[in-house]
XYZ file of C-alpha atoms in Angstrom:
706
model
C 53.449 -18.558 8.932
C 56.619 -18.982 6.853
C 57.183 -16.778 3.848
C 57.227 -19.701 1.428
C 53.686 -20.638 2.433
C 52.084 -17.872 0.437
C 54.819 -15.645 -0.986
C 54.796 -16.995 -4.533
C 51.005 -16.884 -4.687
C 51.087 -13.304 -3.479
C 53.501 -12.247 -6.215
C 51.335 -13.862 -8.883
C 48.221 -12.132 -7.603
C 50.055 -8.845 -7.322
C 51.194 -8.973 -10.926
C 47.630 -9.618 -12.082
C 46.314 -6.843 -9.875
C 48.854 -4.366 -11.252
C 46.892 -4.246 -14.463
C 43.786 -3.036 -12.610
C 45.000 -0.123 -10.506
C 42.416 2.655 -10.671
C 43.427 6.314 -10.764
C 43.289 8.015 -7.368
C 39.729 8.891 -6.371
C 38.300 8.272 -9.822
C 34.642 9.195 -9.747
C 32.209 6.869 -11.494
C 28.956 8.705 -11.048
C 28.795 10.045 -14.581
C 25.982 8.669 -16.725
C 26.680 5.314 -18.292
C 24.714 2.294 -19.353
C 23.740 -0.350 -16.822
C 25.675 -3.620 -16.778
C 24.335 -6.309 -19.119
C 21.623 -8.653 -17.918
C 18.617 -8.146 -15.705
C 19.090 -6.565 -12.252
C 19.177 -9.019 -9.349
C 16.405 -8.134 -6.903
C 16.700 -11.146 -4.579
C 20.323 -12.272 -4.769
C 20.039 -15.069 -2.170
C 16.529 -16.556 -2.159
C 17.522 -19.281 0.324
C 17.049 -18.487 3.991
C 19.666 -19.432 6.602
C 19.063 -22.980 7.796
C 17.466 -23.413 11.216
C 20.205 -25.400 12.893
C 18.247 -26.685 15.878
C 21.397 -25.963 17.903
C 21.355 -23.318 20.622
C 24.080 -21.477 22.520
C 23.711 -21.460 26.291
C 24.947 -18.140 27.663
C 25.583 -16.779 31.134
C 26.090 -13.142 32.077
C 29.788 -12.407 32.423
C 30.099 -8.668 33.046
C 28.132 -5.418 33.260
C 29.909 -2.243 32.159
C 29.256 1.247 33.524
C 27.317 3.887 31.643
C 29.396 5.983 29.241
C 28.602 8.931 26.985
C 29.839 9.960 23.546
C 31.863 13.129 23.070
C 30.302 15.459 21.996
C 26.676 14.521 22.839
C 25.267 12.904 19.693
C 22.167 13.661 17.679
C 22.104 10.127 16.228
C 20.151 8.020 18.731
C 21.929 4.873 17.552
C 24.960 6.127 19.462
C 22.987 6.315 22.705
C 23.861 3.016 24.375
C 24.664 2.025 27.936
C 28.309 1.354 27.018
C 29.676 1.184 23.479
C 31.751 -1.931 24.138
C 32.608 -3.734 20.905
C 35.331 -6.340 21.521
C 36.730 -8.757 24.091
C 40.161 -10.323 23.989
C 42.626 -11.791 26.457
C 46.018 -10.292 27.322
C 48.651 -12.778 26.061
C 50.602 -12.957 29.336
C 48.994 -15.913 31.125
C 47.142 -13.675 33.608
C 43.721 -14.567 32.119
C 42.814 -10.863 32.194
C 40.362 -9.891 29.458
C 40.359 -6.451 27.853
C 37.331 -4.598 26.525
C 37.368 -1.227 24.709
C 34.482 1.254 24.939
C 34.149 3.543 21.915
C 33.436 6.407 24.298
C 37.020 6.282 25.511
C 37.880 3.810 28.250
C 39.665 0.464 28.114
C 38.580 -2.013 30.782
C 40.145 -5.108 32.253
C 37.887 -7.947 33.358
C 38.764 -11.043 35.338
C 36.401 -13.948 35.853
C 33.911 -13.165 38.604
C 35.078 -9.577 39.047
C 33.669 -6.204 37.998
C 35.382 -4.355 35.139
C 38.102 -1.862 36.066
C 39.529 0.978 33.959
C 43.016 0.228 32.672
C 43.409 3.285 30.424
C 41.265 6.274 29.459
C 42.140 6.711 25.793
C 39.578 9.479 25.340
C 41.102 11.592 28.098
C 44.613 10.978 26.795
C 43.773 12.535 23.431
C 41.293 15.220 24.531
C 40.162 17.645 23.231
C 40.751 16.240 19.712
C 39.250 12.821 20.608
C 35.623 12.432 19.554
C 33.045 9.666 19.556
C 29.792 11.584 19.090
C 29.268 11.134 15.347
C 29.453 8.011 13.227
C 28.742 4.485 14.372
C 32.393 3.484 14.728
C 33.962 6.717 15.953
C 35.895 6.948 19.196
C 38.177 4.358 20.779
C 37.559 1.648 18.234
C 39.896 -1.224 18.994
C 42.856 -2.460 21.022
C 45.244 -5.376 20.591
C 48.230 -6.569 22.578
C 51.649 -7.460 21.232
C 52.240 -11.241 21.566
C 55.260 -10.385 23.743
C 53.385 -7.981 26.009
C 54.417 -9.832 29.160
C 58.019 -8.711 28.635
C 57.807 -5.694 26.320
C 54.599 -4.074 27.643
C 53.429 -2.994 24.192
C 49.855 -2.745 22.964
C 48.107 -0.796 20.195
C 44.902 1.230 19.959
C 42.773 2.900 17.303
C 40.922 6.140 17.989
C 39.410 9.009 15.998
C 40.012 12.743 16.083
C 38.252 15.609 14.374
C 40.408 16.818 11.510
C 39.782 20.420 12.551
C 41.126 19.720 16.039
C 44.015 17.419 15.125
C 47.545 18.696 15.645
C 49.073 16.471 12.937
C 48.462 15.887 9.258
C 47.478 12.435 7.952
C 50.017 10.056 6.534
C 49.356 8.941 2.943
C 46.990 10.870 0.697
C 43.937 11.944 2.711
C 40.477 11.758 1.216
C 39.189 15.068 -0.174
C 37.176 17.056 2.377
C 38.669 15.083 5.229
C 36.569 15.420 8.393
C 38.288 13.027 10.792
C 41.471 11.103 11.331
C 41.892 7.484 12.355
C 45.045 6.981 14.426
C 46.972 3.860 15.420
C 48.963 4.392 18.620
C 51.587 2.226 20.317
C 51.589 2.215 24.110
C 54.351 0.818 26.325
C 53.488 -0.083 29.920
C 56.140 0.411 32.594
C 54.791 -2.624 34.435
C 52.932 -5.083 32.169
C 51.473 -6.883 35.207
C 49.817 -3.733 36.600
C 46.043 -3.314 36.399
C 46.308 0.410 35.615
C 48.402 1.787 32.780
C 51.447 3.909 33.366
C 53.912 4.414 30.568
C 54.527 6.081 27.225
C 52.913 6.264 23.819
C 53.829 7.082 20.250
C 51.810 7.534 17.076
C 52.287 4.814 14.462
C 50.113 6.056 11.606
C 47.263 8.456 10.863
C 44.717 8.210 8.039
C 42.318 10.943 6.912
C 38.696 10.105 6.038
C 36.011 12.158 4.324
C 33.071 10.479 6.047
C 32.203 9.506 9.602
C 31.792 5.806 8.851
C 34.041 2.996 7.611
C 37.236 4.109 9.288
C 39.940 1.929 10.825
C 37.876 -0.935 12.189
C 40.298 -3.495 13.615
C 43.997 -3.914 14.252
C 45.453 -7.249 15.267
C 48.354 -9.666 15.377
C 48.112 -13.163 13.941
C 47.948 -15.456 16.983
C 48.701 -18.520 14.840
C 52.081 -17.181 13.634
C 55.235 -19.093 14.491
C 57.204 -17.403 17.267
C 60.182 -15.482 15.915
C 58.812 -15.284 12.365
C 58.099 -12.109 10.404
C 54.397 -12.945 10.651
C 54.560 -12.985 14.443
C 55.511 -9.309 14.673
C 53.373 -7.728 11.939
C 50.193 -5.789 12.683
C 47.152 -6.039 10.407
C 45.102 -2.849 10.017
C 41.588 -3.029 8.490
C 40.801 0.318 6.830
C 37.320 1.116 5.494
C 36.494 3.236 2.456
C 35.446 6.260 4.518
C 31.858 5.886 3.367
C 32.549 7.080 -0.183
C 33.277 3.792 -1.942
C 29.795 3.452 -3.410
C 30.467 6.566 -5.490
C 34.122 6.073 -6.390
C 36.774 3.492 -7.203
C 38.822 4.371 -4.107
C 38.905 0.765 -2.753
C 40.477 -0.350 -6.067
C 43.167 2.353 -5.967
C 46.431 0.830 -4.738
C 48.012 4.228 -4.096
C 45.798 4.973 -1.075
C 45.047 2.962 2.093
C 41.244 3.250 2.059
C 39.240 0.067 1.530
C 42.253 -2.121 2.304
C 43.819 -4.348 4.921
C 47.329 -3.109 5.642
C 50.155 -5.244 7.002
C 52.884 -3.357 8.836
C 55.787 -3.956 11.218
C 55.210 -1.539 14.123
C 58.846 -1.911 15.221
C 60.306 -1.074 11.808
C 61.089 2.373 10.398
C 61.207 2.254 6.602
C 57.700 3.673 6.085
C 57.219 7.161 4.692
C 56.629 8.569 8.182
C 59.433 6.499 9.719
C 57.190 5.103 12.482
C 56.782 1.528 11.252
C 58.213 -0.896 8.729
C 56.861 -2.384 5.507
C 57.435 -6.159 5.514
C 59.384 -7.186 2.439
C 57.117 -10.209 1.930
C 54.010 -8.013 1.554
C 52.395 -8.684 -1.844
C 52.918 -5.114 -3.140
C 56.167 -4.194 -1.372
C 58.621 -2.313 -3.552
C 56.160 -1.460 -6.330
C 56.367 2.088 -7.644
C 53.180 4.093 -7.157
C 51.631 1.419 -4.931
C 51.460 1.317 -1.143
C 53.677 -1.500 0.007
C 51.650 -1.678 3.234
C 48.662 -3.197 1.396
C 47.938 -6.844 2.145
C 44.543 -7.068 0.376
C 42.081 -4.581 -1.078
C 38.662 -3.898 -2.628
C 36.733 -3.457 0.641
C 33.874 -1.287 1.869
C 33.771 -1.889 5.605
C 36.153 -4.674 6.688
C 34.654 -4.920 10.135
C 36.169 -7.889 11.964
C 38.781 -10.460 10.982
C 40.251 -13.460 12.760
C 42.487 -16.419 12.116
C 41.411 -20.028 12.481
C 43.521 -21.525 15.301
C 43.292 -24.914 13.571
C 43.126 -26.196 10.049
C 45.179 -24.044 7.674
C 45.072 -20.992 9.954
C 43.033 -19.099 7.393
C 42.109 -15.447 7.874
C 38.340 -14.834 7.745
C 36.820 -11.369 7.382
C 33.290 -10.159 8.120
C 32.586 -7.525 5.442
C 29.588 -5.187 5.797
C 27.742 -4.639 2.523
C 26.205 -1.601 0.859
C 23.050 -2.593 -0.967
C 22.204 -6.206 -0.212
C 25.070 -8.535 0.763
C 26.731 -9.346 4.082
C 29.762 -11.520 3.422
C 32.532 -13.624 4.929
C 35.795 -13.758 2.975
C 38.825 -16.015 3.118
C 41.437 -13.268 2.776
C 44.718 -14.116 1.059
C 47.724 -11.847 0.344
C 47.088 -9.630 -2.674
C 43.392 -10.561 -2.818
C 40.944 -8.107 -4.413
C 37.489 -8.465 -2.835
C 35.981 -6.411 -5.641
C 34.358 -3.424 -3.953
C 33.201 -1.072 -5.428
C 33.013 -3.033 -8.697
C 31.460 -5.986 -6.914
C 29.193 -6.542 -3.950
C 29.376 -10.142 -2.849
C 29.319 -12.266 -6.003
C 27.505 -9.709 -8.163
C 28.366 -6.702 -10.280
C 27.651 -3.503 -8.346
C 26.355 -0.630 -10.472
C 27.520 2.581 -8.781
C 25.770 4.774 -11.341
C 22.357 3.100 -11.248
C 19.567 5.597 -11.838
C 17.137 3.223 -10.144
C 18.439 2.675 -6.581
C 16.826 -0.781 -6.524
C 18.841 -1.889 -9.562
C 22.329 -2.096 -8.111
C 23.258 -5.767 -8.514
C 23.733 -7.572 -11.831
C 25.011 -10.997 -12.939
C 28.738 -11.498 -13.371
C 29.989 -11.297 -16.955
C 30.957 -14.492 -18.737
C 34.617 -13.461 -18.759
C 34.704 -12.459 -15.094
C 37.611 -14.777 -14.287
C 40.000 -12.367 -15.982
C 39.332 -9.798 -13.245
C 40.763 -11.982 -10.507
C 38.274 -10.976 -7.835
C 37.968 -12.960 -4.614
C 34.346 -13.820 -3.811
C 32.758 -14.669 -0.440
C 32.982 -18.102 1.118
C 29.700 -17.423 2.973
C 27.077 -14.684 2.734
C 23.478 -13.660 3.350
C 21.309 -10.903 1.929
C 19.260 -8.136 3.505
C 15.768 -9.470 2.776
C 14.144 -6.018 2.817
C 10.399 -5.579 3.289
C 8.270 -5.123 0.147
C 7.868 -1.423 0.927
C 11.633 -0.750 1.053
C 12.602 2.285 -1.027
C 16.103 0.895 -1.768
C 17.841 3.889 -0.186
C 17.210 3.540 3.555
C 19.037 1.244 5.968
C 17.381 -2.198 6.081
C 19.056 -3.030 9.404
C 21.585 -5.739 8.527
C 25.339 -5.683 9.152
C 27.639 -8.666 9.590
C 30.113 -8.368 12.440
C 32.399 -11.338 11.788
C 33.457 -13.974 14.281
C 35.718 -16.925 15.003
C 36.300 -20.556 14.118
C 35.731 -22.374 17.389
C 38.601 -24.678 18.366
C 38.049 -24.612 22.117
C 37.689 -27.662 24.344
C 34.571 -26.937 26.381
C 31.874 -27.016 23.682
C 32.393 -29.993 21.338
C 29.293 -29.235 19.269
C 30.874 -25.992 18.031
C 34.256 -27.348 16.998
C 35.184 -26.489 13.447
C 32.337 -24.007 13.103
C 32.885 -20.369 12.164
C 30.498 -18.549 14.523
C 29.521 -14.982 13.607
C 26.628 -12.558 13.966
C 24.601 -9.716 12.556
C 25.318 -6.776 14.832
C 22.019 -4.981 14.107
C 19.346 -7.655 14.485
C 21.358 -9.913 16.808
C 21.078 -13.162 14.858
C 23.956 -15.590 15.344
C 25.071 -17.927 12.553
C 27.645 -20.545 11.824
C 29.182 -22.175 8.817
C 31.410 -25.217 8.818
C 35.016 -24.157 8.260
C 35.514 -27.112 5.932
C 32.689 -25.846 3.695
C 34.197 -22.364 3.292
C 36.241 -22.834 0.117
C 37.620 -20.225 -2.254
C 36.153 -20.532 -5.729
C 33.384 -22.879 -4.589
C 29.711 -22.333 -3.878
C 29.300 -20.285 -0.674
C 29.000 -22.412 2.447
C 25.496 -23.049 3.828
C 24.514 -20.688 6.619
C 22.952 -22.060 9.812
C 21.175 -19.893 12.371
C 21.864 -20.643 16.019
C 19.357 -20.323 18.835
C 20.177 -18.784 22.225
C 19.313 -20.068 25.688
C 19.552 -18.044 28.882
C 21.660 -20.172 31.209
C 20.048 -18.603 34.279
C 16.457 -19.492 33.359
C 16.823 -22.210 30.729
C 14.497 -20.237 28.442
C 15.094 -19.866 24.756
C 15.636 -16.171 24.067
C 16.841 -13.789 21.365
C 19.644 -11.273 21.666
C 17.112 -8.399 21.875
C 15.540 -10.315 24.788
C 18.901 -10.403 26.572
C 20.167 -6.960 25.633
C 16.881 -5.044 25.760
C 16.314 -4.800 29.543
C 18.262 -1.820 30.812
C 19.182 -0.711 27.311
C 19.420 2.863 26.125
C 18.206 3.679 22.636
C 16.595 1.039 20.439
C 16.017 -2.113 22.564
C 15.615 -4.193 19.405
C 19.153 -3.358 18.262
C 21.682 -5.129 20.506
C 24.771 -3.808 18.659
C 26.225 -7.286 19.006
C 29.827 -8.426 18.650
C 31.539 -11.738 19.418
C 34.742 -11.993 21.453
C 37.152 -14.826 22.180
C 39.431 -15.484 25.157
C 42.825 -17.126 25.241
C 41.310 -20.595 25.560
C 39.183 -20.100 22.451
C 35.895 -19.711 24.343
C 33.331 -17.272 22.962
C 31.543 -14.225 24.398
C 28.585 -12.113 23.233
C 28.986 -8.350 23.624
C 26.076 -5.877 23.496
C 26.354 -2.095 23.490
C 22.645 -1.599 24.126
C 22.780 -2.543 27.809
C 26.550 -2.743 28.215
C 26.659 -6.456 29.019
C 28.806 -9.413 28.042
C 27.668 -13.049 28.173
C 29.915 -16.074 28.035
C 28.932 -18.991 25.826
C 29.014 -21.912 28.254
C 27.551 -24.732 26.190
C 25.065 -25.807 23.560
C 21.588 -27.245 23.651
C 19.571 -29.086 21.036
C 16.142 -27.632 20.369
C 13.369 -30.020 21.440
C 16.125 -32.277 22.716
C 14.270 -33.483 25.824
C 13.874 -37.121 26.772
C 10.421 -37.731 25.325
C 9.795 -41.023 27.074
C 9.748 -44.687 26.067
C 6.093 -45.668 25.721
C 5.570 -46.769 22.086
C 2.405 -46.950 20.011
C 2.331 -48.315 16.444
C 0.323 -50.638 14.133
C -2.783 -48.511 14.696
C -4.189 -48.077 11.174
C -7.481 -49.866 11.845
C -10.590 -47.663 11.780
C -11.365 -48.432 15.429
C -8.242 -46.493 16.459
C -9.312 -43.209 14.922
C -11.948 -40.555 15.583
C -12.481 -38.487 12.393
C -14.396 -35.227 12.290
C -16.439 -36.704 9.399
C -16.082 -40.525 9.325
C -17.619 -40.811 5.840
C -14.664 -38.969 4.351
C -12.118 -41.499 5.633
C -10.886 -44.958 4.577
C -8.732 -47.394 6.563
C -7.622 -50.089 4.089
C -5.200 -51.741 6.500
C -1.813 -50.036 6.589
C -2.905 -46.486 5.908
C -5.331 -43.878 7.138
C -6.727 -42.165 4.048
C -8.541 -38.846 3.914
C -10.381 -39.685 0.697
C -12.692 -36.667 0.449
C -11.760 -33.058 1.053
C -13.095 -31.396 4.157
C -15.289 -28.306 4.271
C -15.186 -25.242 6.478
C -17.104 -25.542 9.740
C -18.699 -22.957 12.034
C -16.540 -21.419 14.734
C -12.897 -20.374 14.789
C -10.770 -20.847 11.687
C -9.082 -24.235 12.011
C -8.363 -27.353 9.910
C -11.525 -28.594 8.209
C -11.024 -32.342 8.454
C -8.812 -34.499 10.625
C -8.840 -37.762 12.540
C -7.572 -38.084 16.110
C -5.656 -41.209 17.119
C -7.588 -42.681 20.056
C -5.362 -45.742 20.518
C -2.658 -45.340 23.116
C -2.364 -42.716 25.829
C -2.665 -38.978 26.061
C 0.871 -37.768 25.385
C 3.055 -35.320 27.258
C 6.451 -35.171 25.573
C 6.541 -37.374 22.471
C 8.006 -38.041 19.073
C 5.751 -38.861 16.126
C 7.230 -40.526 13.042
C 5.245 -41.321 9.915
C 5.093 -41.139 6.139
C 2.545 -38.757 4.636
C 1.379 -38.123 1.099
C -0.742 -35.489 -0.575
C -3.139 -37.089 -3.054
C -4.440 -33.776 -4.378
C -2.801 -33.246 -7.819
C 0.139 -30.840 -7.971
C -1.823 -28.793 -10.501
C -3.941 -27.605 -7.567
C -2.493 -24.735 -5.565
C -2.449 -24.487 -1.766
C -2.141 -28.222 -1.121
C -1.666 -29.327 2.484
C -1.804 -32.042 5.099
C -1.556 -31.516 8.849
C -0.235 -33.356 11.894
C -2.314 -32.707 15.009
C -0.790 -32.744 18.501
C -1.767 -31.597 21.989
C -5.398 -32.357 21.082
C -7.920 -31.750 23.879
C -11.011 -30.848 21.887
C -12.084 -29.602 18.484
C -11.308 -26.062 19.657
C -8.120 -26.838 21.599
C -5.129 -28.336 19.803
C -1.941 -27.549 17.902
C -0.906 -28.684 14.447
C 1.941 -28.654 11.942
C 0.824 -27.554 8.495
C 2.788 -29.178 5.643
C 2.084 -27.300 2.452
C 3.274 -26.731 -1.097
C 3.037 -22.978 -0.474
C 4.929 -20.854 2.049
C 3.859 -17.330 1.090
C 0.716 -16.758 3.149
C -0.008 -16.782 6.870
C -1.967 -20.066 7.207
C 0.433 -22.220 5.176
C 3.470 -24.328 6.003
C 3.951 -23.601 9.670
C 3.129 -24.563 13.241
C -0.163 -23.308 14.690
C -2.372 -23.521 17.735
C -6.174 -23.357 18.011
C -7.300 -22.210 21.463
C -10.992 -21.334 21.231
C -10.071 -18.766 18.599
C -8.769 -18.612 15.032
C -5.523 -20.508 14.525
C -2.441 -18.618 15.671
C 0.888 -19.047 13.934
C 3.789 -20.037 16.220
C 6.796 -21.067 14.123
C 10.078 -19.180 14.157
C 10.446 -19.386 10.393
C 7.517 -17.110 9.545
C 8.536 -13.594 8.472
C 5.349 -11.491 8.593
C 6.995 -8.475 6.968
C 7.990 -10.371 3.829
C 5.160 -12.928 4.095
C 7.377 -15.971 3.720
C 7.941 -19.024 5.877
C 9.944 -22.236 5.866
C 10.647 -23.886 2.541
C 7.565 -25.720 1.164
C 7.290 -29.098 2.869
C 5.311 -31.077 0.267
C 5.420 -30.010 -3.371
C 4.716 -33.326 -5.126
C 2.608 -36.505 -4.818
C 5.325 -38.681 -3.297
C 5.534 -40.106 0.198
C 7.484 -37.965 2.669
C 8.944 -39.042 5.967
C 7.935 -36.658 8.756
C 9.151 -36.495 12.337
C 7.461 -34.222 14.883
C 9.104 -33.866 18.268
C 7.421 -32.055 21.171
C 8.731 -31.307 24.674
C 5.932 -30.680 27.152
C 8.116 -28.969 29.748
C 9.435 -26.242 27.461
C 6.734 -26.203 24.791
C 9.391 -26.731 22.116
C 8.194 -28.388 18.904
C 10.366 -29.301 15.918
C 9.298 -30.746 12.567
C 11.798 -32.655 10.418
C 11.287 -33.802 6.833
C 12.723 -36.725 4.878
C 15.471 -37.660 7.319
C 16.936 -34.164 7.618
C 19.061 -33.568 10.701
C 18.035 -29.907 10.837
C 14.393 -29.010 11.583
C 12.236 -27.505 8.859
C 10.066 -25.731 11.433
C 10.432 -24.864 15.108
C 8.108 -23.268 17.634
C 7.832 -22.700 21.374
C 4.370 -22.820 22.931
C 3.226 -24.481 26.141
C -0.504 -23.830 25.746
C -1.334 -27.536 25.681
C 1.119 -29.546 27.799
C -0.625 -32.821 26.950
C -2.969 -34.222 24.337
C -3.536 -36.682 21.541
C -2.170 -36.723 17.999
C -3.857 -36.938 14.624
C -3.733 -36.389 10.866
C -5.787 -34.400 8.384
C -6.009 -31.401 6.061
C -7.903 -28.211 5.423
C -9.497 -28.947 2.039
C -7.256 -31.546 0.387
C -6.955 -35.312 0.336
C -3.999 -37.354 1.515
C -2.871 -40.291 3.614
C -0.545 -41.400 6.408
C 1.244 -44.718 6.995
C 3.990 -46.316 9.079
C 2.929 -44.238 12.090
C 4.860 -44.609 15.323
C 4.504 -42.484 18.449
C 6.957 -42.766 21.341
C 6.586 -40.647 24.427
C 5.471 -40.074 27.975
C 2.005 -41.252 29.049
C 0.064 -38.647 31.029
C -3.451 -40.058 30.740
C -5.617 -42.698 29.105
């Protein structure tokens, strides 16, 4: 990256930011009035979009059991191996490196078991510790782009302040309890699989808390060889866990809550162990750290550069109260914390812990904050007390520019490290100053079995601690291919391809032009009309004895019994919109009045029986769809909220049990479910207790019976 590319922008931003420098460690907990406007209780009502695209993964490596030092009391630290990154050594050897927070750095080659390259924990014992705080220990490693000839690489580790033999650089946080240290290592033989060589300390930062330390260090792999950018090291420094109570991340005289940009081979820093690039946005400013590249951060967890496009730097930023965010980080940018969380005002002094977020002021532009290009919220349960951990934390990821998986190209793939969901946004949709990019949730398929799974499914067996918490990160090799990394069972999976949900070959047998009465078998024939091109449920059904199931429907008797199939039709709800709980249903897999599945298309999505995919198997209907959240009692967006015709497509794969429902030509499914209870059956249309109609029906599939 040449200096002229962003230097002038950086200076302009820096000048604006100079007017906003907060005094060191200013405390904002004194009583004051809440920000204007009503508090925001549900900042992002929209759910991530079900993409219908799945990642196929294959197990790549299993890491040996490791233990924190000292033994922890926090069970979240009890994992098989606290591996949290995968990269590739930039020397053409195709060796991958993986750090374990408990102290060891491993090398992994394709098809081989991991081997220990360096024991960082042992090198810094007894000061080294990893037994308190989620990110403590050997946190990260990165290799100099010229490692093949110079043998240099860099690590981050933590030491107890009471055991450390050196004082922190910069101004340490009051009541410092640990130090985060960046170390340069030089290997005697860069090609060796075990380290021998020397080390030197580059910088040391003191933190008051045991969270939000130095999270990542890295070189920009997109930089032009020989340029200043090619030799600088980026250092992501958290707020030490105190940013929610102070303005520390806004204070440009301290490193906390910032991304630093340093030259590890220079010597003009205060400690003489690194250089401060002259093209840094704050270089040379009195009273300001010239190392700062960008600021206003809580927990800048993982960053990466897009290998294509404009080589933008994207950061996964873990939120405090409600927002997990992705930022496009530019030089001099202020991400707003702790004045902002995501795109909202954050009230540090709120007396009600639920009332933390407020609307932006009308004159917000004057502040010059950088807001997320993508984000999602925590969606806490109704019983949440607003002080406990909901269990959401974005890890960050990568824009995929590899060659092996075309369906991922141009997508920024990232994850939530706590619940294991994997998302993507389109890089082209992530624009500064624009509406945040839509979020799409990816599915996961086990390459060994072909089954659709979740990350807790993959990482739970053999795990230590909470099997529902995979502690997931995403890695990338030198070819741009992606890997999933789980602490819970110490495994890494390689992403080997993609798969479309319900993407089977359904068959070619077609059935259409079947709207005559002779082609249908209604539950109550008197309630139905067949005027020629439509099947009309003209009178609402009534509850019947037996299991809870749709009241009134008609089964299509023309054509075969279907295995895999695709149903396309237009449906309409004739019940007025003034009536609540309106619905129509599409029946499939029908074997009898007590054995079938159905898709429920409703104007309501807030209660269990509405707007989802269900099965009736000699018992009350059972909800199947992935979109239903039973804790919050909310499902997919309402399918039919008016009295217009809607185009519906239902696709079912008999072999896998996968069913997807699409609405009005959408390429992404509204609802998805996996259930193989009824591998074959007939289709139909109906409702619980409303009236409606269907037309332009076409079924194409595989015949399995008459």
